[in-house]
Amino acid sequence: MLVQEIHQAPPGPHSPSPAQLAPGTIDALEAELRASIQGEVRFDAGSRALYATDGSNYRQVPIGVTCPRSSTDVEAIVEACRRHGAPILSRGGGTSLAGQCCNVAVVMDFSKYMYEVLEVDPERKLGRVQPGTVLDSLRDAAEKYHLTFGPDPATHTHCTLGGMVGNNSCGIHAQMAGRTADNIHELEILTYDGCRMRVGKTSGQELEAIIREGGRRGEIYAALKSLRDRYADRIRERFPRIPRRVSGYNLDELLPENGFHVARALVGSEATCVTVLEVVGNLVYSPPKRTLLVLGYPDIYSAGDHIPEILEARPIGCEGIDDRLIQYYKKKGEHVKDAAKLPEGGGWLLVQFGADTKKEADDQARALMEKLQSKPNGPTMKLYDDAAEEERIWEVRESSLGATAWVPGEPPTWPGWEDSAVPPDRVGNYLRDLRKVFQKHGYNPSLYGHLGQGCVHCRVDFDLQTKAGLDTYRAFMDDATTLVVSYGGSLSGEHGDGQARAQFLPKMFGEEIVQAFREFKAIWDPDWKMNPGKVVDPYGITDNLRLGTAYNPPELETHFHYPDDHGSFAHAALRCVGVGKCRREEGGTMCPSYMVTREEEHSTRGRARLLFEMLHGDPLTEQWRSDAVHDALELCLACKGCKGDCPVNVDMATYKAEFLSHYYEGRLRPRHAYSMGLIYWWARLASRAPRLVNFLGQAPILSGIAKWAGGISQERTIPRFATETFTDMFRKRAKVNEGAPEVLLWPDTFNNFFHPQVAQAAVEVLEHCGFQVTIPVRSLCCGRPLYDFGMLTAAKGLLKQILAELSEPIQNGTPMIGLEPSCLAVFRDEMVNLLPNDWNAKRLHEQCFTLAEFLEKQGKESSLPRLPRKALVHGHCHHKAIMTMKAEERLYGNIGMDYHVLDSGCCGMAGSFGFEKEHYSVSVACGERALLPAVREAEESTLIVADGFSCREQISQLTHRRAHHTAEVLKAAIQGDSEVASAPSRPAKSAMAWRTVAAGVLAGIGAGLLLGKAIKR
């Protein structure tokens, strides 16, 4: 009876909006979920806004969000949703590009808690994981046995296995292993009506036994068998036999010749049929040694023509990129040196070989080179033997999605036709014809992708905001789908159909097979509640657009001018394209708070999406006063890691400062905003009685009171003020190198009032190199701590003061050396954003340097003695994001240091962040992730080098070591002090005299006056 009902099933309804559910249903559902699961239940406006989009062009605000902790939680969520008639959507990394990861449904985010690798069985070559497990976690566990999960999308650092099953993901090494569907052994699944079972390959005998057992499982298998028998011939006829057929449901896996593999039939169903509770994947041999050969052709089309002869060499990866992608990198200033190392050409194939030994891999590559050299008009070639260089070239390819989005001087680009696939032997001609379709409709994207498997990637400059633009988009999609079908290809070769391409499935498969898809979904989901409106009976390609003709964000008044975003905060808020690189769990700087919380809200993407939703106005309605946005920014360390690491350079530190400036307008800020944000003024006062201030800050009871008053964690030690400031010391000393070229040393607050020995060391280094060192006549501050609390009016005032006071040396072109990376970053970044029309700001922006940058620019590295010491180097976040550490690395190498730059991300102190009592635990967790264990494990003789004041504080407060600034390291080299101290250096407590107490009273009075003035700002 069930089979007949399904066979006649009408198209299912799309998701209801929350308003369409019965009155009180949502509240009742939320209450039941809170009572029945151990995980998180979030029906607030902020959480719903956070999950309203994925990496696609689409936006649908969910009913609510859950983060299950176990499969038991998942069963309870599904049961509650069934009872209340609410649709369900499973979500992993949320990077889907076709709209399948957003819906008006109850979202289950598996990535926060259900992320364990449950088992790796090297004998059977199987890996068993929870659906929220990040792919690289499984790959790392399997590599111990020289095994891997073959498919590896560019998002491998943060995509989840559940998401890969949903989308039938592929990646570079699908060349050797196939799609996710080809690598799935078994799934544990749950249906909307509560049937939990394991599915996999099913022999004829097993199939009949399951059907005889009856029950819901037996009904499902009987219906699947009937579906297969009725449509088998049409499936064989209409399914393209190509490596990258990802569109549609995998009904071909139900055919007898494919073993009636129910698990593989469900792969790529995009959460429209079942919920996946557990994934068991096949593991394949992972060649331990790799070799990269890059081939250059006149253009990407001729590169495509030669795919068949390349595949004869059996590479494990074969990727293609075009010259337009390289042009984009040049415009963005990224991978420029790496791209310059490509062989001559206008289109390239990146061909990777793998073997047990490096020689074997190299021999495979050289054999192909010899074969190609013997052909007329062969390609240019380059074999890469350096592993680091090879990795950087792969990064050029893996970063393509971000590289083709938000390119300066180019129109915005979007997904929609980003992963079509054809037979590999027809790639060249397909690319030529596809370019003609693009030109017909006025588009001009870069073309790249997994050409060895016939899959072409691109982001297209669609106009998704005007009626004319949408009409052109629809016309293009009609032509493009017709073209790929004419080549025997697939609408999707990696990212799935969702709603971006699903309406064209009848063109690819025919109406009869599409009806079979409909029946397949109804077998699993007769209530039509699993991610409805995707794949089957889908929304149209211009429904639910994130932009569309109604997109009209308010242009709010801002402090920053956003020159890279056409002067628009709304444009900046739109910048995030959902790649999700900020959700990786290790490597790089971005995003430290996500790395320790695994919380979407605390990723760069989550915050960017909330800022977009803030401007959208529904469900977030408070604009600058939004508590949801404020809460998301609460754990942002303003490390600027995103500006350096994010493929589209989202600058959350700037957005946070902007938001807080408006959020707190007319309001009191937290206590730590005044104790830490106004540190410049407090330090000036403290310098009048440093011994008294240090006593108050270090004495057991008094320090506790001081920390409470300043909103500082009791676990922290308040840094000691120097008994004499650097500027006072400098003005007492005799001038050196008079008449020599002048340099201006910036005496930042931290190295002036706390660590004057750093600035003193810099003076000695610069004088050793033949320069006359000067400092500003007046006390000045860049205002760096003010940005963390949104005190932008005060920050702008300080910058104007600097530009006025230093106008003469600035206009004379005097170079300025900054020692504190966060302060130097103000001059290199925030200053020109706040004051874009001030020519002195532009001049100073160009003529300020780190110590290493300046010495390199002046060619003075050779004048420095060698320092043959081992060193562990931690880069300050702002240093890495804005200035990069390249000059420092070259400098350390030139003086003979055996150094290692830690991939330690953010130290966790991040200015005042780590001192604040609310953030102490997150701060420590950030440091413990990589930096602090590495410091503790380092030999005592190894130098610890960290240029950032906050980084040195984190190290000194949470380890037994003291970190040195680069200036101190160079000074030691000059003085021949190879035994520069490695242990902590703590000043002895000083006795108080009566005049010190009196000075402290006067300082307190002055502090009150200055604080009142600062608050007004």
PDB file of N, CA, C and O in Angstrom, residues 390-435:
ATOM      1  N   GLU A 390      55.715  23.998  -3.029  1.00  0.00           N
ATOM      2  CA  GLU A 390      54.607  23.216  -3.591  1.00  0.00           C
ATOM      3  C   GLU A 390      53.301  23.529  -2.855  1.00  0.00           C
ATOM      4  O   GLU A 390      52.240  23.697  -3.477  1.00  0.00           O
ATOM      5  N   GLU A 391      53.386  23.626  -1.536  1.00  0.00           N
ATOM      6  CA  GLU A 391      52.197  23.929  -0.742  1.00  0.00           C
ATOM      7  C   GLU A 391      51.645  25.309  -1.092  1.00  0.00           C
ATOM      8  O   GLU A 391      50.424  25.507  -1.160  1.00  0.00           O
ATOM      9  N   ARG A 392      52.528  26.268  -1.323  1.00  0.00           N
ATOM     10  CA  ARG A 392      52.075  27.618  -1.671  1.00  0.00           C
ATOM     11  C   ARG A 392      51.393  27.639  -3.041  1.00  0.00           C
ATOM     12  O   ARG A 392      50.424  28.374  -3.241  1.00  0.00           O
ATOM     13  N   ILE A 393      51.890  26.837  -3.979  1.00  0.00           N
ATOM     14  CA  ILE A 393      51.249  26.778  -5.294  1.00  0.00           C
ATOM     15  C   ILE A 393      49.864  26.154  -5.181  1.00  0.00           C
ATOM     16  O   ILE A 393      48.906  26.621  -5.811  1.00  0.00           O
ATOM     17  N   TRP A 394      49.735  25.116  -4.342  1.00  0.00           N
ATOM     18  CA  TRP A 394      48.401  24.541  -4.124  1.00  0.00           C
ATOM     19  C   TRP A 394      47.469  25.556  -3.470  1.00  0.00           C
ATOM     20  O   TRP A 394      46.274  25.583  -3.732  1.00  0.00           O
ATOM     21  N   GLU A 395      48.046  26.391  -2.609  1.00  0.00           N
ATOM     22  CA  GLU A 395      47.232  27.416  -1.953  1.00  0.00           C
ATOM     23  C   GLU A 395      46.674  28.389  -2.985  1.00  0.00           C
ATOM     24  O   GLU A 395      45.563  28.896  -2.831  1.00  0.00           O
ATOM     25  N   VAL A 396      47.429  28.658  -4.049  1.00  0.00           N
ATOM     26  CA  VAL A 396      46.928  29.507  -5.133  1.00  0.00           C
ATOM     27  C   VAL A 396      45.636  28.919  -5.688  1.00  0.00           C
ATOM     28  O   VAL A 396      44.656  29.627  -5.942  1.00  0.00           O
ATOM     29  N   ARG A 397      45.622  27.620  -5.875  1.00  0.00           N
ATOM     30  CA  ARG A 397      44.426  26.961  -6.399  1.00  0.00           C
ATOM     31  C   ARG A 397      43.319  26.886  -5.344  1.00  0.00           C
ATOM     32  O   ARG A 397      42.149  27.184  -5.628  1.00  0.00           O
ATOM     33  N   GLU A 398      43.654  26.498  -4.116  1.00  0.00           N
ATOM     34  CA  GLU A 398      42.639  26.301  -3.088  1.00  0.00           C
ATOM     35  C   GLU A 398      41.987  27.610  -2.665  1.00  0.00           C
ATOM     36  O   GLU A 398      40.851  27.615  -2.185  1.00  0.00           O
ATOM     37  N   SER A 399      42.680  28.715  -2.847  1.00  0.00           N
ATOM     38  CA  SER A 399      42.135  30.017  -2.457  1.00  0.00           C
ATOM     39  C   SER A 399      41.349  30.682  -3.582  1.00  0.00           C
ATOM     40  O   SER A 399      40.986  31.856  -3.472  1.00  0.00           O
ATOM     41  N   SER A 400      41.078  29.954  -4.645  1.00  0.00           N
ATOM     42  CA  SER A 400      40.479  30.560  -5.832  1.00  0.00           C
ATOM     43  C   SER A 400      39.123  31.182  -5.551  1.00  0.00           C
ATOM     44  O   SER A 400      38.798  32.253  -6.072  1.00  0.00           O
ATOM     45  N   LEU A 401      38.299  30.523  -4.746  1.00  0.00           N
ATOM     46  CA  LEU A 401      36.962  31.056  -4.490  1.00  0.00           C
ATOM     47  C   LEU A 401      37.055  32.449  -3.872  1.00  0.00           C
ATOM     48  O   LEU A 401      36.404  33.398  -4.330  1.00  0.00           O
ATOM     49  N   GLY A 402      37.887  32.577  -2.828  1.00  0.00           N
ATOM     50  CA  GLY A 402      38.045  33.883  -2.215  1.00  0.00           C
ATOM     51  C   GLY A 402      38.713  34.884  -3.121  1.00  0.00           C
ATOM     52  O   GLY A 402      38.393  36.076  -3.102  1.00  0.00           O
ATOM     53  N   ALA A 403      39.640  34.396  -3.962  1.00  0.00           N
ATOM     54  CA  ALA A 403      40.368  35.303  -4.854  1.00  0.00           C
ATOM     55  C   ALA A 403      39.466  35.926  -5.899  1.00  0.00           C
ATOM     56  O   ALA A 403      39.728  37.025  -6.392  1.00  0.00           O
ATOM     57  N   THR A 404      38.390  35.219  -6.281  1.00  0.00           N
ATOM     58  CA  THR A 404      37.503  35.722  -7.326  1.00  0.00           C
ATOM     59  C   THR A 404      36.321  36.501  -6.756  1.00  0.00           C
ATOM     60  O   THR A 404      35.424  36.890  -7.507  1.00  0.00           O
ATOM     61  N   ALA A 405      36.315  36.728  -5.456  1.00  0.00           N
ATOM     62  CA  ALA A 405      35.255  37.521  -4.825  1.00  0.00           C
ATOM     63  C   ALA A 405      35.826  38.856  -4.363  1.00  0.00           C
ATOM     64  O   ALA A 405      36.923  38.917  -3.817  1.00  0.00           O
ATOM     65  N   TRP A 406      35.113  39.919  -4.582  1.00  0.00           N
ATOM     66  CA  TRP A 406      35.478  41.262  -4.121  1.00  0.00           C
ATOM     67  C   TRP A 406      36.884  41.639  -4.574  1.00  0.00           C
ATOM     68  O   TRP A 406      37.749  41.978  -3.779  1.00  0.00           O
ATOM     69  N   VAL A 407      37.096  41.592  -5.868  1.00  0.00           N
ATOM     70  CA  VAL A 407      38.379  42.000  -6.440  1.00  0.00           C
ATOM     71  C   VAL A 407      38.349  43.504  -6.695  1.00  0.00           C
ATOM     72  O   VAL A 407      37.397  44.009  -7.298  1.00  0.00           O
ATOM     73  N   PRO A 408      39.362  44.243  -6.223  1.00  0.00           N
ATOM     74  CA  PRO A 408      39.374  45.690  -6.455  1.00  0.00           C
ATOM     75  C   PRO A 408      39.242  46.031  -7.936  1.00  0.00           C
ATOM     76  O   PRO A 408      39.932  45.476  -8.785  1.00  0.00           O
ATOM     77  N   GLY A 409      38.323  46.950  -8.236  1.00  0.00           N
ATOM     78  CA  GLY A 409      38.121  47.382  -9.614  1.00  0.00           C
ATOM     79  C   GLY A 409      37.261  46.464 -10.445  1.00  0.00           C
ATOM     80  O   GLY A 409      37.019  46.731 -11.625  1.00  0.00           O
ATOM     81  N   GLU A 410      36.791  45.364  -9.852  1.00  0.00           N
ATOM     82  CA  GLU A 410      35.951  44.406 -10.564  1.00  0.00           C
ATOM     83  C   GLU A 410      34.567  44.367  -9.919  1.00  0.00           C
ATOM     84  O   GLU A 410      34.419  44.629  -8.726  1.00  0.00           O
ATOM     85  N   PRO A 411      33.531  44.023 -10.685  1.00  0.00           N
ATOM     86  CA  PRO A 411      32.199  43.899 -10.093  1.00  0.00           C
ATOM     87  C   PRO A 411      32.135  42.710  -9.146  1.00  0.00           C
ATOM     88  O   PRO A 411      32.930  41.765  -9.277  1.00  0.00           O
ATOM     89  N   PRO A 412      31.211  42.721  -8.186  1.00  0.00           N
ATOM     90  CA  PRO A 412      31.062  41.578  -7.280  1.00  0.00           C
ATOM     91  C   PRO A 412      30.732  40.306  -8.060  1.00  0.00           C
ATOM     92  O   PRO A 412      30.093  40.359  -9.118  1.00  0.00           O
ATOM     93  N   THR A 413      31.174  39.180  -7.556  1.00  0.00           N
ATOM     94  CA  THR A 413      30.892  37.896  -8.197  1.00  0.00           C
ATOM     95  C   THR A 413      30.144  36.989  -7.237  1.00  0.00           C
ATOM     96  O   THR A 413      30.279  37.112  -6.012  1.00  0.00           O
ATOM     97  N   TRP A 414      29.383  36.061  -7.806  1.00  0.00           N
ATOM     98  CA  TRP A 414      28.489  35.230  -6.996  1.00  0.00           C
ATOM     99  C   TRP A 414      28.484  33.793  -7.508  1.00  0.00           C
ATOM    100  O   TRP A 414      28.789  33.545  -8.672  1.00  0.00           O
ATOM    101  N   PRO A 415      28.110  32.839  -6.649  1.00  0.00           N
ATOM    102  CA  PRO A 415      27.909  31.478  -7.134  1.00  0.00           C
ATOM    103  C   PRO A 415      26.603  31.388  -7.916  1.00  0.00           C
ATOM    104  O   PRO A 415      25.876  32.369  -8.031  1.00  0.00           O
ATOM    105  N   GLY A 416      26.300  30.203  -8.420  1.00  0.00           N
ATOM    106  CA  GLY A 416      25.081  29.992  -9.183  1.00  0.00           C
ATOM    107  C   GLY A 416      25.354  29.055 -10.341  1.00  0.00           C
ATOM    108  O   GLY A 416      24.583  28.137 -10.636  1.00  0.00           O
ATOM    109  N   TRP A 417      26.479  29.279 -11.008  1.00  0.00           N
ATOM    110  CA  TRP A 417      26.925  28.371 -12.067  1.00  0.00           C
ATOM    111  C   TRP A 417      28.409  28.096 -11.840  1.00  0.00           C
ATOM    112  O   TRP A 417      29.250  28.285 -12.699  1.00  0.00           O
ATOM    113  N   GLU A 418      28.702  27.634 -10.632  1.00  0.00           N
ATOM    114  CA  GLU A 418      30.099  27.562 -10.214  1.00  0.00           C
ATOM    115  C   GLU A 418      30.696  26.171 -10.240  1.00  0.00           C
ATOM    116  O   GLU A 418      31.863  26.003  -9.884  1.00  0.00           O
ATOM    117  N   ASP A 419      29.957  25.149 -10.690  1.00  0.00           N
ATOM    118  CA  ASP A 419      30.575  23.815 -10.616  1.00  0.00           C
ATOM    119  C   ASP A 419      30.011  22.841 -11.649  1.00  0.00           C
ATOM    120  O   ASP A 419      29.841  21.659 -11.366  1.00  0.00           O
ATOM    121  N   SER A 420      29.733  23.316 -12.845  1.00  0.00           N
ATOM    122  CA  SER A 420      29.247  22.415 -13.889  1.00  0.00           C
ATOM    123  C   SER A 420      30.338  21.401 -14.235  1.00  0.00           C
ATOM    124  O   SER A 420      31.524  21.664 -14.035  1.00  0.00           O
ATOM    125  N   ALA A 421      29.937  20.240 -14.768  1.00  0.00           N
ATOM    126  CA  ALA A 421      30.897  19.184 -15.064  1.00  0.00           C
ATOM    127  C   ALA A 421      30.555  18.488 -16.369  1.00  0.00           C
ATOM    128  O   ALA A 421      29.371  18.289 -16.687  1.00  0.00           O
ATOM    129  N   VAL A 422      31.583  18.126 -17.124  1.00  0.00           N
ATOM    130  CA  VAL A 422      31.423  17.439 -18.413  1.00  0.00           C
ATOM    131  C   VAL A 422      32.425  16.289 -18.467  1.00  0.00           C
ATOM    132  O   VAL A 422      33.301  16.172 -17.604  1.00  0.00           O
ATOM    133  N   PRO A 423      32.352  15.431 -19.479  1.00  0.00           N
ATOM    134  CA  PRO A 423      33.376  14.399 -19.628  1.00  0.00           C
ATOM    135  C   PRO A 423      34.757  15.030 -19.733  1.00  0.00           C
ATOM    136  O   PRO A 423      34.945  16.029 -20.441  1.00  0.00           O
ATOM    137  N   PRO A 424      35.753  14.500 -19.039  1.00  0.00           N
ATOM    138  CA  PRO A 424      37.087  15.116 -19.033  1.00  0.00           C
ATOM    139  C   PRO A 424      37.689  15.291 -20.426  1.00  0.00           C
ATOM    140  O   PRO A 424      38.455  16.233 -20.649  1.00  0.00           O
ATOM    141  N   ASP A 425      37.348  14.395 -21.365  1.00  0.00           N
ATOM    142  CA  ASP A 425      37.948  14.523 -22.689  1.00  0.00           C
ATOM    143  C   ASP A 425      37.289  15.606 -23.540  1.00  0.00           C
ATOM    144  O   ASP A 425      37.681  15.832 -24.687  1.00  0.00           O
ATOM    145  N   ARG A 426      36.287  16.319 -22.969  1.00  0.00           N
ATOM    146  CA  ARG A 426      35.615  17.379 -23.723  1.00  0.00           C
ATOM    147  C   ARG A 426      35.752  18.741 -23.032  1.00  0.00           C
ATOM    148  O   ARG A 426      35.066  19.700 -23.385  1.00  0.00           O
ATOM    149  N   VAL A 427      36.641  18.814 -22.058  1.00  0.00           N
ATOM    150  CA  VAL A 427      36.769  20.037 -21.255  1.00  0.00           C
ATOM    151  C   VAL A 427      37.132  21.246 -22.105  1.00  0.00           C
ATOM    152  O   VAL A 427      36.551  22.333 -21.960  1.00  0.00           O
ATOM    153  N   GLY A 428      38.105  21.119 -22.976  1.00  0.00           N
ATOM    154  CA  GLY A 428      38.579  22.266 -23.751  1.00  0.00           C
ATOM    155  C   GLY A 428      37.471  22.918 -24.549  1.00  0.00           C
ATOM    156  O   GLY A 428      37.269  24.144 -24.486  1.00  0.00           O
ATOM    157  N   ASN A 429      36.742  22.125 -25.311  1.00  0.00           N
ATOM    158  CA  ASN A 429      35.664  22.690 -26.125  1.00  0.00           C
ATOM    159  C   ASN A 429      34.519  23.205 -25.275  1.00  0.00           C
ATOM    160  O   ASN A 429      33.887  24.214 -25.612  1.00  0.00           O
ATOM    161  N   TYR A 430      34.250  22.522 -24.160  1.00  0.00           N
ATOM    162  CA  TYR A 430      33.198  23.021 -23.268  1.00  0.00           C
ATOM    163  C   TYR A 430      33.559  24.404 -22.732  1.00  0.00           C
ATOM    164  O   TYR A 430      32.717  25.315 -22.704  1.00  0.00           O
ATOM    165  N   LEU A 431      34.812  24.590 -22.331  1.00  0.00           N
ATOM    166  CA  LEU A 431      35.237  25.895 -21.821  1.00  0.00           C
ATOM    167  C   LEU A 431      35.087  26.984 -22.881  1.00  0.00           C
ATOM    168  O   LEU A 431      34.674  28.108 -22.575  1.00  0.00           O
ATOM    169  N   ARG A 432      35.417  26.660 -24.125  1.00  0.00           N
ATOM    170  CA  ARG A 432      35.262  27.641 -25.199  1.00  0.00           C
ATOM    171  C   ARG A 432      33.791  28.024 -25.378  1.00  0.00           C
ATOM    172  O   ARG A 432      33.449  29.216 -25.488  1.00  0.00           O
ATOM    173  N   ASP A 433      32.930  27.030 -25.398  1.00  0.00           N
ATOM    174  CA  ASP A 433      31.507  27.309 -25.593  1.00  0.00           C
ATOM    175  C   ASP A 433      30.905  28.008 -24.377  1.00  0.00           C
ATOM    176  O   ASP A 433      30.036  28.883 -24.517  1.00  0.00           O
ATOM    177  N   LEU A 434      31.382  27.647 -23.191  1.00  0.00           N
ATOM    178  CA  LEU A 434      30.894  28.308 -21.979  1.00  0.00           C
ATOM    179  C   LEU A 434      31.294  29.781 -21.988  1.00  0.00           C
ATOM    180  O   LEU A 434      30.489  30.656 -21.620  1.00  0.00           O
ATOM    181  N   ARG A 435      32.516  30.072 -22.431  1.00  0.00           N
ATOM    182  CA  ARG A 435      32.946  31.473 -22.515  1.00  0.00           C
ATOM    183  C   ARG A 435      32.049  32.256 -23.469  1.00  0.00           C
ATOM    184  O   ARG A 435      31.716  33.415 -23.208  1.00  0.00           O
TER     185      ARG A 435
END
